[in-house]
XYZ file of C-alpha atoms in Angstrom:
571
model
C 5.033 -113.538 67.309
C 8.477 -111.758 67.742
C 11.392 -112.759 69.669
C 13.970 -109.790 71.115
C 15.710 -108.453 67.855
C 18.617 -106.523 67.730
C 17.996 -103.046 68.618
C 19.908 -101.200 65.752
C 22.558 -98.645 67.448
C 25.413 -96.598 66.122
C 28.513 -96.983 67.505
C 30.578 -94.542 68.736
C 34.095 -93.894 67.540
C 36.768 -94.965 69.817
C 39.151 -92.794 71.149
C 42.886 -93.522 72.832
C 43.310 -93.494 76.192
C 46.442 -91.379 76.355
C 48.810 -89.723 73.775
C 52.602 -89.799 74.445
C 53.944 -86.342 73.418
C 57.054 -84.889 74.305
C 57.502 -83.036 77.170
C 53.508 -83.104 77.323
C 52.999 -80.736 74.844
C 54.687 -81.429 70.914
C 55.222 -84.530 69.267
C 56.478 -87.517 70.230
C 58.997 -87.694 68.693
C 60.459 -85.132 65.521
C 59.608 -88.175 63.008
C 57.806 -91.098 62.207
C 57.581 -93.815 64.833
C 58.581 -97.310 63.775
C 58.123 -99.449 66.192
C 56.692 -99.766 69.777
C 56.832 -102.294 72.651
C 55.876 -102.241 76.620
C 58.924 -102.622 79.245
C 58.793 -104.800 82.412
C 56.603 -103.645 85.011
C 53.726 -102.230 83.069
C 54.431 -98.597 83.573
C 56.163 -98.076 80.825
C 56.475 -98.016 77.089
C 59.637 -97.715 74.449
C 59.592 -96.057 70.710
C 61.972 -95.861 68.075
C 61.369 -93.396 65.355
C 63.171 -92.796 62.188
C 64.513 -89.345 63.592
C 67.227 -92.105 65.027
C 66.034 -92.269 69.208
C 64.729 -94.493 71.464
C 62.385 -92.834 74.137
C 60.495 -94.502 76.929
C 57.189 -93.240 78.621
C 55.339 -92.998 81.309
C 51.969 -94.406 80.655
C 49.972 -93.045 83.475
C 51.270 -89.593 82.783
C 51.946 -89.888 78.806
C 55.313 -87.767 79.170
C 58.585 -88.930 78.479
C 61.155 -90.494 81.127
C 64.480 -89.297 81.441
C 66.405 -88.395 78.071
C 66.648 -89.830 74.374
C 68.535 -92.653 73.684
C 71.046 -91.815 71.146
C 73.836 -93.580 69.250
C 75.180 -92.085 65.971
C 71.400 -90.913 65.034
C 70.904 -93.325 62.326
C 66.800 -94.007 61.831
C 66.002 -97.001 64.169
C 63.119 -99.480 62.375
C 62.474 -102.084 65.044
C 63.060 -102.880 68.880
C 62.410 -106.113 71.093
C 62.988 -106.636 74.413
C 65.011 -109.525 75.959
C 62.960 -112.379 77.676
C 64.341 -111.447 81.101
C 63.435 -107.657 80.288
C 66.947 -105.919 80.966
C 67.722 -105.310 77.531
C 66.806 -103.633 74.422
C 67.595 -105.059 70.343
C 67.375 -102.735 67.809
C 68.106 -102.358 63.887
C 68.977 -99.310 61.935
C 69.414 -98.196 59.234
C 73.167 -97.693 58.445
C 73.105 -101.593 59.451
C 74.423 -102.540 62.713
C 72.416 -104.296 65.455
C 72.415 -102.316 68.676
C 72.353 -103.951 72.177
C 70.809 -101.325 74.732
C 70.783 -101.958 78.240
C 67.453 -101.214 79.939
C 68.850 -99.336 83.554
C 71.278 -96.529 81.495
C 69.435 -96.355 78.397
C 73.441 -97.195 76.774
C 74.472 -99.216 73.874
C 76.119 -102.221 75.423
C 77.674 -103.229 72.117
C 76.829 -102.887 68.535
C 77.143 -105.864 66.130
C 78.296 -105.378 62.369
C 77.575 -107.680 59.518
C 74.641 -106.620 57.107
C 75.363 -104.392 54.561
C 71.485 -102.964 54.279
C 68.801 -101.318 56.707
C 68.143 -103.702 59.419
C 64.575 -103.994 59.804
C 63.688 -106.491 62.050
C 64.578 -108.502 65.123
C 63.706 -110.903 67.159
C 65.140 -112.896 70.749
C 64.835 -116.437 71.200
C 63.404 -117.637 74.368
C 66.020 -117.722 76.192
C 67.292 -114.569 75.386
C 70.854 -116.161 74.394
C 70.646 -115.460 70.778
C 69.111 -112.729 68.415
C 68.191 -112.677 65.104
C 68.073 -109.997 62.357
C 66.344 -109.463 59.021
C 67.818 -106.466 56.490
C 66.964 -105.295 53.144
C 70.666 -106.601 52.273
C 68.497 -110.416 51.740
C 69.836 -112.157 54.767
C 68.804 -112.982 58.598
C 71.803 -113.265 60.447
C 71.824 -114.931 64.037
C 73.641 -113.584 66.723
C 75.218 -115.055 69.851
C 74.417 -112.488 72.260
C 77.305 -113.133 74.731
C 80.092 -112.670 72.344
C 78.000 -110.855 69.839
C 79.478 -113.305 66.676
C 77.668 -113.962 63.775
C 76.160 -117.642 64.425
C 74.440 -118.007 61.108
C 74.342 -115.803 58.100
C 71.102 -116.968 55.884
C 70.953 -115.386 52.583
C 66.839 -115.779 52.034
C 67.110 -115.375 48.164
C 64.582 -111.834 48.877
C 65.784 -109.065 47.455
C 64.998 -107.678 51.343
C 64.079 -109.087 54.489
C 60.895 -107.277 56.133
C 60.216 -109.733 59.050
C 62.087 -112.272 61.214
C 60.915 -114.615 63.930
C 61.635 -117.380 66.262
C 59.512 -119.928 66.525
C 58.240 -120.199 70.528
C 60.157 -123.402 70.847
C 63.111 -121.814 68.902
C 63.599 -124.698 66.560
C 62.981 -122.558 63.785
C 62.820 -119.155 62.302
C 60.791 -117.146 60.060
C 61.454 -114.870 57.438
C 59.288 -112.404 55.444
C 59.804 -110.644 52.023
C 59.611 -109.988 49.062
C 60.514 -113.082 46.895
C 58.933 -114.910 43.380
C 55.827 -115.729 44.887
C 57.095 -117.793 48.166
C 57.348 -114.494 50.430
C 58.295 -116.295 53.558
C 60.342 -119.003 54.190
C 60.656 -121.307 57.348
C 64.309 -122.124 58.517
C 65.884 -124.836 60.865
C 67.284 -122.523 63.563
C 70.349 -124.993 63.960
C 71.523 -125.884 60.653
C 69.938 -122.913 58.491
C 68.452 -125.373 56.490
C 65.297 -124.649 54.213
C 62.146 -126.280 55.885
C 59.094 -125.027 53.893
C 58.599 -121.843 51.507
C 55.093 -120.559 51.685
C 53.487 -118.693 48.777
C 51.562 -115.539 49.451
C 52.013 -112.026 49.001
C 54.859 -109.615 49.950
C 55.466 -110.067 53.739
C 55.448 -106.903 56.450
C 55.350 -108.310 59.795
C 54.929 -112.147 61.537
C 53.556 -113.350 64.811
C 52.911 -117.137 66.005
C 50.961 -118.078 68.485
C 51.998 -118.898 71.981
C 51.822 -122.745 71.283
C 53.450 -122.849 68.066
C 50.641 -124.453 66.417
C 49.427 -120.824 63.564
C 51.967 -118.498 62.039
C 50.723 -115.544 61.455
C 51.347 -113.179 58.662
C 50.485 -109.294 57.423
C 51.144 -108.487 53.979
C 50.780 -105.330 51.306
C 47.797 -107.392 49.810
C 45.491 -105.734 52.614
C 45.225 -108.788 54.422
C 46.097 -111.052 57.544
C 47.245 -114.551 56.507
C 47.124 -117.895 58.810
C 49.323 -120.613 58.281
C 49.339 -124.351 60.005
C 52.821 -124.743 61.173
C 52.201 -128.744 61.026
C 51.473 -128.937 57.557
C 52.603 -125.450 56.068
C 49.248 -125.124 54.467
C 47.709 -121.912 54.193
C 44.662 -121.726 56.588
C 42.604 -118.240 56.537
C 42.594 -114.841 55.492
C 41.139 -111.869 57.535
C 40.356 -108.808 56.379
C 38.185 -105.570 57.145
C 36.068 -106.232 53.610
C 36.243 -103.093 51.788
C 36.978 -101.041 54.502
C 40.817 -101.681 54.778
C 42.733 -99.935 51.837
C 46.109 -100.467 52.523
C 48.963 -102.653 53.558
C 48.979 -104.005 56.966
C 52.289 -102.691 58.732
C 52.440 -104.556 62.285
C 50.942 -107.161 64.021
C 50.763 -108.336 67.581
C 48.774 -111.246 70.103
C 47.585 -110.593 72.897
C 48.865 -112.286 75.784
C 46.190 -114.922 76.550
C 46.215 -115.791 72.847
C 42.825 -114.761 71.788
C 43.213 -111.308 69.779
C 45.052 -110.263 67.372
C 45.795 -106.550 66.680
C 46.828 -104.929 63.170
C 48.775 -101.873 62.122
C 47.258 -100.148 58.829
C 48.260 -97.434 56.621
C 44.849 -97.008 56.147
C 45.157 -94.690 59.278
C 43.902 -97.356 61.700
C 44.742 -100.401 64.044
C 41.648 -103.380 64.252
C 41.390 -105.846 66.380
C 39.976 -109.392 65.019
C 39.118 -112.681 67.243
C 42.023 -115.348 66.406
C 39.572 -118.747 67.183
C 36.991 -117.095 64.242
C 38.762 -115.166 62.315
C 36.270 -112.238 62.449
C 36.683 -108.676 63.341
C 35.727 -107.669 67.163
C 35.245 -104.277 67.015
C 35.010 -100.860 65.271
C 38.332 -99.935 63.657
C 40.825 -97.880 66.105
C 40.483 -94.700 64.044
C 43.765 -92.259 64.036
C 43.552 -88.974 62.710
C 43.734 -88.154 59.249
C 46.337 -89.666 57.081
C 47.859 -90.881 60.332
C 49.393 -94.039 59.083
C 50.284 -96.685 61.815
C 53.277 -98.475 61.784
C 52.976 -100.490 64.743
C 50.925 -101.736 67.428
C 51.715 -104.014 71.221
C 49.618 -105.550 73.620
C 50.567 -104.976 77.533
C 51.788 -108.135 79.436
C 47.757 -108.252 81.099
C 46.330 -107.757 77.371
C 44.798 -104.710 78.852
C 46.800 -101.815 76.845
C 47.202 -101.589 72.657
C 49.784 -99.303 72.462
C 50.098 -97.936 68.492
C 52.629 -95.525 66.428
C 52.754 -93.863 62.893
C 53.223 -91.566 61.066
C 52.380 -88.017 63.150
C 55.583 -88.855 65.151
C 53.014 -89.766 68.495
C 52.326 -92.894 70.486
C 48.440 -93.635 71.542
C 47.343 -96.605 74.087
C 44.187 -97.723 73.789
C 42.162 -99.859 76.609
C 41.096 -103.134 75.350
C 39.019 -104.083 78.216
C 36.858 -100.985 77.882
C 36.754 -101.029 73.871
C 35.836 -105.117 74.387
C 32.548 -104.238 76.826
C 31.559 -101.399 74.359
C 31.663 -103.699 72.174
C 29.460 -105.746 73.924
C 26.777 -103.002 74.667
C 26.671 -101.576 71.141
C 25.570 -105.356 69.765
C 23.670 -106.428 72.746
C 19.925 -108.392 72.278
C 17.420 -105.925 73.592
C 15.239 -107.175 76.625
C 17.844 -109.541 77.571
C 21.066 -109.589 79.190
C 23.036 -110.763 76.551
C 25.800 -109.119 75.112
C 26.911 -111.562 72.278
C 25.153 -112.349 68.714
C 23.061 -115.661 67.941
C 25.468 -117.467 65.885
C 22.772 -120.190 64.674
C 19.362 -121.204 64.646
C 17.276 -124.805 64.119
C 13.799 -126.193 64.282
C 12.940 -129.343 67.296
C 11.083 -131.695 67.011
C 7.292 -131.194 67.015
C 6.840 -128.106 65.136
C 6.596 -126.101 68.558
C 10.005 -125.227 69.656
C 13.621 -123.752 68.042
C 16.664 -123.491 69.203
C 19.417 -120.624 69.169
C 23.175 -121.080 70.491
C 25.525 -117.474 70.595
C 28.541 -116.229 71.530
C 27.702 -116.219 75.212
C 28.334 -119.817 75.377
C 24.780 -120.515 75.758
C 22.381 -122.928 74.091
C 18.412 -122.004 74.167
C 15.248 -123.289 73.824
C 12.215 -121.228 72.494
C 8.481 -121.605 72.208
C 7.375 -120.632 68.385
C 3.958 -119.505 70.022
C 4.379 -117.180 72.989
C 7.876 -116.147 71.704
C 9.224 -117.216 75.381
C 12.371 -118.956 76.663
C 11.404 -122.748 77.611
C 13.478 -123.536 80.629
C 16.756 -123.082 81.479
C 20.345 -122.469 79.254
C 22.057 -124.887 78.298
C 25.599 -124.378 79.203
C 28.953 -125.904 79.366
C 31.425 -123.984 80.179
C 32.144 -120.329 78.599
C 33.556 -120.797 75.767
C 31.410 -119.588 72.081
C 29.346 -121.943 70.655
C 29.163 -121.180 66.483
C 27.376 -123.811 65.121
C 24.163 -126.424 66.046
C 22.876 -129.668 63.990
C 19.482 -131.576 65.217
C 20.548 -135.394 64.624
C 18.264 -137.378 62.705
C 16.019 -138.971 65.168
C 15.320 -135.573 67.134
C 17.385 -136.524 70.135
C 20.741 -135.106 70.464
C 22.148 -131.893 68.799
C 26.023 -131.614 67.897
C 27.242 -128.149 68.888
C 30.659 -126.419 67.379
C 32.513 -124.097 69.925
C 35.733 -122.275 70.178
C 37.140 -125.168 72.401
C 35.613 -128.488 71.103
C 32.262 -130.212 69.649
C 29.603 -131.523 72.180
C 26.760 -133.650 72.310
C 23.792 -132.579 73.856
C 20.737 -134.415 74.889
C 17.473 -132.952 73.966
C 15.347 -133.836 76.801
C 17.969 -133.206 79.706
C 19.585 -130.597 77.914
C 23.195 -131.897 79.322
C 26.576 -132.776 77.518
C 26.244 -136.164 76.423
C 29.890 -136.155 75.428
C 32.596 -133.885 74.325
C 35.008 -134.298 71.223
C 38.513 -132.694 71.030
C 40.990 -132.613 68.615
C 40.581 -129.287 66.759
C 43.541 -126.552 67.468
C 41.229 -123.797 66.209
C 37.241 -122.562 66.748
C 34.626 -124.735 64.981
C 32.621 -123.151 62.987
C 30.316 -126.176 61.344
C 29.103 -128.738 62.648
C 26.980 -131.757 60.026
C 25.277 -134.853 60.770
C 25.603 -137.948 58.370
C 22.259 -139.065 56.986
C 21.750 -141.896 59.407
C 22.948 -140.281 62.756
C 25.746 -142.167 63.257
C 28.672 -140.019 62.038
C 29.146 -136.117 62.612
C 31.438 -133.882 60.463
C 32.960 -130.884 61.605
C 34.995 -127.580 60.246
C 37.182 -125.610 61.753
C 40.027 -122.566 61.673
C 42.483 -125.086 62.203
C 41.842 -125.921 57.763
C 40.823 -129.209 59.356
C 37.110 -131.126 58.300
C 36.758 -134.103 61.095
C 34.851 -136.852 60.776
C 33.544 -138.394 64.024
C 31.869 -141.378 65.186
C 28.516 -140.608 66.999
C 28.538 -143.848 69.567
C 32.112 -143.969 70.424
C 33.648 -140.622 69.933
C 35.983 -141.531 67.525
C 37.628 -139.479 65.024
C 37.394 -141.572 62.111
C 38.720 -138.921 59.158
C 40.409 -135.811 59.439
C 40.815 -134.030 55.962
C 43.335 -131.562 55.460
C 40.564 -128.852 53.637
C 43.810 -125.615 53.106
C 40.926 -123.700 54.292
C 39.879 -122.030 57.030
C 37.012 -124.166 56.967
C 33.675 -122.319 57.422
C 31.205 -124.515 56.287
C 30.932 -128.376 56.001
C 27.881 -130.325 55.159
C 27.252 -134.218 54.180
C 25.206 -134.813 50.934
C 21.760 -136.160 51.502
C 23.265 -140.077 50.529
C 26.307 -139.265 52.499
C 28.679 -140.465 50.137
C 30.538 -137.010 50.072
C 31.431 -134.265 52.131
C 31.713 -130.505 51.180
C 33.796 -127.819 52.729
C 33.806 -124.278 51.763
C 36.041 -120.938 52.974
C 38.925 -119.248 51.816
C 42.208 -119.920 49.715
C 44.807 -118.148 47.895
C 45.528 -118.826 44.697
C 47.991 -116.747 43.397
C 49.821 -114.439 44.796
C 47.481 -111.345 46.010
C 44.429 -113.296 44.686
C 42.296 -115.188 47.378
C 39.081 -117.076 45.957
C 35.929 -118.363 48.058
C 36.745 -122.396 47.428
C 34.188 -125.372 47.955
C 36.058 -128.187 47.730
C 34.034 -131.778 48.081
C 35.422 -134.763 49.350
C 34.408 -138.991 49.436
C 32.837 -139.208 52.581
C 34.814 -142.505 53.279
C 38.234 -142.339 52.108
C 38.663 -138.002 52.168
C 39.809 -138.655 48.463
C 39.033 -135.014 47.244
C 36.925 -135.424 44.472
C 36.506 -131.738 43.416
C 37.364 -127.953 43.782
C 34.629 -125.291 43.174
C 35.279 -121.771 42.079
C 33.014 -118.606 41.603
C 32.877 -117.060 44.914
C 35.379 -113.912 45.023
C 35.462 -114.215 48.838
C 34.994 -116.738 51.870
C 32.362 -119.425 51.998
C 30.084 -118.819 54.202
C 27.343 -121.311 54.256
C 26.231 -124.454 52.099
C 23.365 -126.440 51.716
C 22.667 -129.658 49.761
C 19.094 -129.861 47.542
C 16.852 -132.465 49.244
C 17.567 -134.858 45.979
C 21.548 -133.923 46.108
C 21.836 -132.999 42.450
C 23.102 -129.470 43.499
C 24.883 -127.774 46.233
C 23.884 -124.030 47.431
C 26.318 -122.023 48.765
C 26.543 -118.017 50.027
C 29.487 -116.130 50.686
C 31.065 -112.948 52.020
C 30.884 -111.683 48.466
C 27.177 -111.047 48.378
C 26.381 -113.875 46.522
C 24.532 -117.525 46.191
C 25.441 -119.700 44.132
C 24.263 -123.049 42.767
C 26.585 -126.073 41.465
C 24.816 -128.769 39.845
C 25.841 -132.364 39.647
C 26.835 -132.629 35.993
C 26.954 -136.322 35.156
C 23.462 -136.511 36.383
C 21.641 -133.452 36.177
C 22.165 -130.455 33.598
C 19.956 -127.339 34.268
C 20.593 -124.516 31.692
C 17.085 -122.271 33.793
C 19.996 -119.900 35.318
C 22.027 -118.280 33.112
C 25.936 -118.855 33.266
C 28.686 -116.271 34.252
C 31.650 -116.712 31.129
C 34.317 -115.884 33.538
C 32.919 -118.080 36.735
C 34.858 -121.115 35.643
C 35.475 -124.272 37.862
C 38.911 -125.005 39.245
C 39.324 -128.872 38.408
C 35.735 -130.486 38.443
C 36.847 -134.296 37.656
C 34.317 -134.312 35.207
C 31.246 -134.025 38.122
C 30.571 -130.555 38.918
C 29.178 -127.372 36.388
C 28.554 -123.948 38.090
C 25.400 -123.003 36.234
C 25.615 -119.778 39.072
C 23.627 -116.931 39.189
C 24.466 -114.150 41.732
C 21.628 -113.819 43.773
């Protein structure tokens, strides 16, 4: 008996919905475009190129408005635009930081102080101060009233590629290139160091809207996330294979849910910020078009993107979102969204899939047919399911919280919050009475099933994937993502005491995320599968050796306490 399957399509390439050239007809601009952003009113957009002008552009016509803005022609690497949107920041590269007003498209004043290319800037929220990062090693903060130098912070990089307010402007940011800590959190006040954060080479930051996830792009070909709580690295995203080079720029959309990338790989990609994963095709340039920069409009509507052929491109998200959509949909159905998981009910009769439409369903194994109704609550994705022990209830993990669903009414028993990020696991304990959870947020949370409780909440430093309770529910294992080194990320299992979070071991072998684990029946070893291609099997060493598989030299653990081997095989 078959259910609908995925009809297998190809999808098309996706094309920009306008092209900024100059006077309609060549370039651009006469050089590389550095930097893009959209003005008030969302009519318009602004570049800066390295051929030392500021333009702005019409966006339903693509042509340019009015004349260049010039001052002394010096290559201009990065605008922003003031929070009440009548002004323009921008760093050059002979140094000083330019103040533009938005109405004459003049410098209001120009403000001296680094001795190096000015590469980035950045408002607060009020829009009373400004703060630059240069390749002279400092961020420098800038009253913006009387234009003095409010803070000079030498970062210890040998050049600063990124600077940032936090949204509550209590702190600032700062990307680089540095021994191994490539950006470094600052008290916005005092200048005084609050964290350093270990990763590779730094090219761009964002932050969410709430504060909550820094986000950082890198030369390692990768997207890093960052808990601005704990200063613990979260997750990585990448394109697998497919992105071969540094990411340049990255920006959120407005409502908080996408976030865009700038390649030199010739593309921009869009990936979902409560999963991690990528959303669609990647935004395809033209040959050995690299792109330097990319902005969302104010509605989230527009991607607007610039490189290296000198030209501008928008791109309409709502359109490339409901392609995506079609190209993936479940044939015979309405659906537009993947099945994200799958179990067995009670009675041998029924399953049970949940998706990305927010919807829970019931099937019959027999006639292959829906059994009543969805079960729904709310819209939000729902990424994970877990039958509880007795058949009853099942535990669902969505973008916005964990539920509890009854089985025979199919209703929300109950709904558990406390997550900041999507959850993508979701694990009963052995008797029923305690449910374990993983999310983006790095956090594993341990809940009681009668009161609602959260009883543990383990700090995993990973963008926790997978979490599952061995079968005598002693411990707990997580798996997903970590870095190790600088430019060297590792799929990690780490396993925890069930009771106290005590981490009793980390697990190496994967070369990328953790996708999935599963406990044998007896708990003597612990399967997991991961973005790498691979299974692999870790058996519990003080009780069980197995020498059947044979052993990869160079698969070693990462501190086993004496409990764990990896007797792997790649499967």
């Amino acid at each position: 008996m078959s259910f609908p399957a995925t009809r297998a399509q190809e999808t098309p390439a996706i094309r920009p919905s306008r092209e900024f050239r100059h006077n309609g007809v060549t370039d651009a601009h006469v050089d590389w475009i550095t930097d893009i952003i959209h003005l008030p009113g969302g009519q318009r957009i602004m570049t800066c190129s390295t051929d030392g002008s500021l333009r702005v552009w019409d966006l339903e016509s693509g042509k340019q408005i009015g004349e260049d803005w010039w001052d002394g022609g010096s290559e201009v690497l990065s605008i922003a635009l003031s929070p009440d949107g009548k002004k323009v920041i921008s760093g050059s590269m002979d140094g000083p930081v330019r103040l533009w007003d938005i109405d004459t498209g003049k410098v209001i004043t120009k403000w001296t102080g680094h001795i190096g290319a000015v590469t980035s800037v950045c408002w607060n929220q009020y829009g009373g101060r400004v703060v630059s990062g240069s390749y002279d090693g400092m961020a420098r903060v800038w009253d913006v009233e009387s234009g003095e130098t409010i803070l000079a912070i030498d970062t210890w990089f040998s050049n600063v590629t990124a600077v940032m307010y936090s949204p509550d402007t209590t702190m600032i940011a700062t990307g680089g290139a540095g021994l191994g800590e490539n950006i470094k959190i600052w008290d916005a006040n005092t200048a005084k160091l609050v964290a350093n954060l270990k990763g590779q080479q730094v090219t761009c930051l964002a932050s969410t809207a709430d504060g909550k996830t820094l986000i950082s792009g890198s030369f390692g070909y990768s997207i890093s996330t960052w808990n601005t709580t704990t200063w613990q690295h979260i997750n990585v995203l990448t394109a697998g294979s497919e992105l071969t080079n540094f990411i340049k720029g990255i920006a959120i959309s407005p409502n908080g849910r996408i976030l865009a990338g700038a390649s030199l790989d010739d593309t921009a990609r869009l990936w979902n910020l409560e999963n991690g994963q990528l959303i669609v095709v990647p935004l395809k340039h033209s040959h050995l078009v690299k792109v330097n920069c990319v902005s969302f409009s104010t509605d989230g509507k527009l991607l607007a993107t610039g490189g290296w052929d000198n030209n501008a491109y928008t791109w309409d998200v709502s359109a490339i979102l409901r392609d995506e959509f079609r190209y993936n949909r479940v044939a015979d159905t309405d659906e537009f969204n993947w099945v994200t998981d799958v179990i067995h009910l009670p009675g041998g009769q029924r399953i049970m899939t949940c998706s990305q439409d927010g919807s829970l369903r019931v099937w019959n194994l027999e006639s292959g047919k829906q059994t009543g109704e969805d079960w729904r609550d709310g819209e939000s994705r729902v990424n994970a399911i877990a039958l509880s022990p007795d058949g009853k209830k099942v535990v669902g993990g969505s973008n916005d919280a964990v539920r509890l669903w009854d089985i025979d009414t199919g209703k929300v028993v109950t709904k558990w919050t406390g997550h900041v990020g999507g959850v993508t696991s979701v694990c009963w304990n052995r008797d029923g009475g305690r449910v374990v959870s993983g999310s983006y947020d790095g956090t594993a949370r341990v809940w009681d099933a009668e009161s609602g409780e959260n009883i543990l909440t383990i700090e995993t430093g990973l963008g926790a994937r997978a979490v599952i309770y061995s079968p005598d529910t002693t411990m707990t294992a997580t798996g997903g993502i970590i870095m190790e080194e600088p430019d060297t990320y590792l799929g990690i299992i780490k396993i925890w005491d069930a009771n106290t979070a005590k981490l009793v071991a980390n697990l190496k072998g994967h070369t990328k995320q953790v996708s999935s684990l599963a406990w044998i029946t007896d708990g003597k070893a612990l399967v997991s599968g991961s973005f790498d291609y691979s299974i692999r099997t870790y058996f519990l060493f003080s009780l069980y050796k197995l020498n059947a598989l044979s052993q990869d030299d160079d698969q070693s653990l990462l501190d086993v306490h004496d409990r764990f081997i990896d007797q792997s095989h790649s499967i």
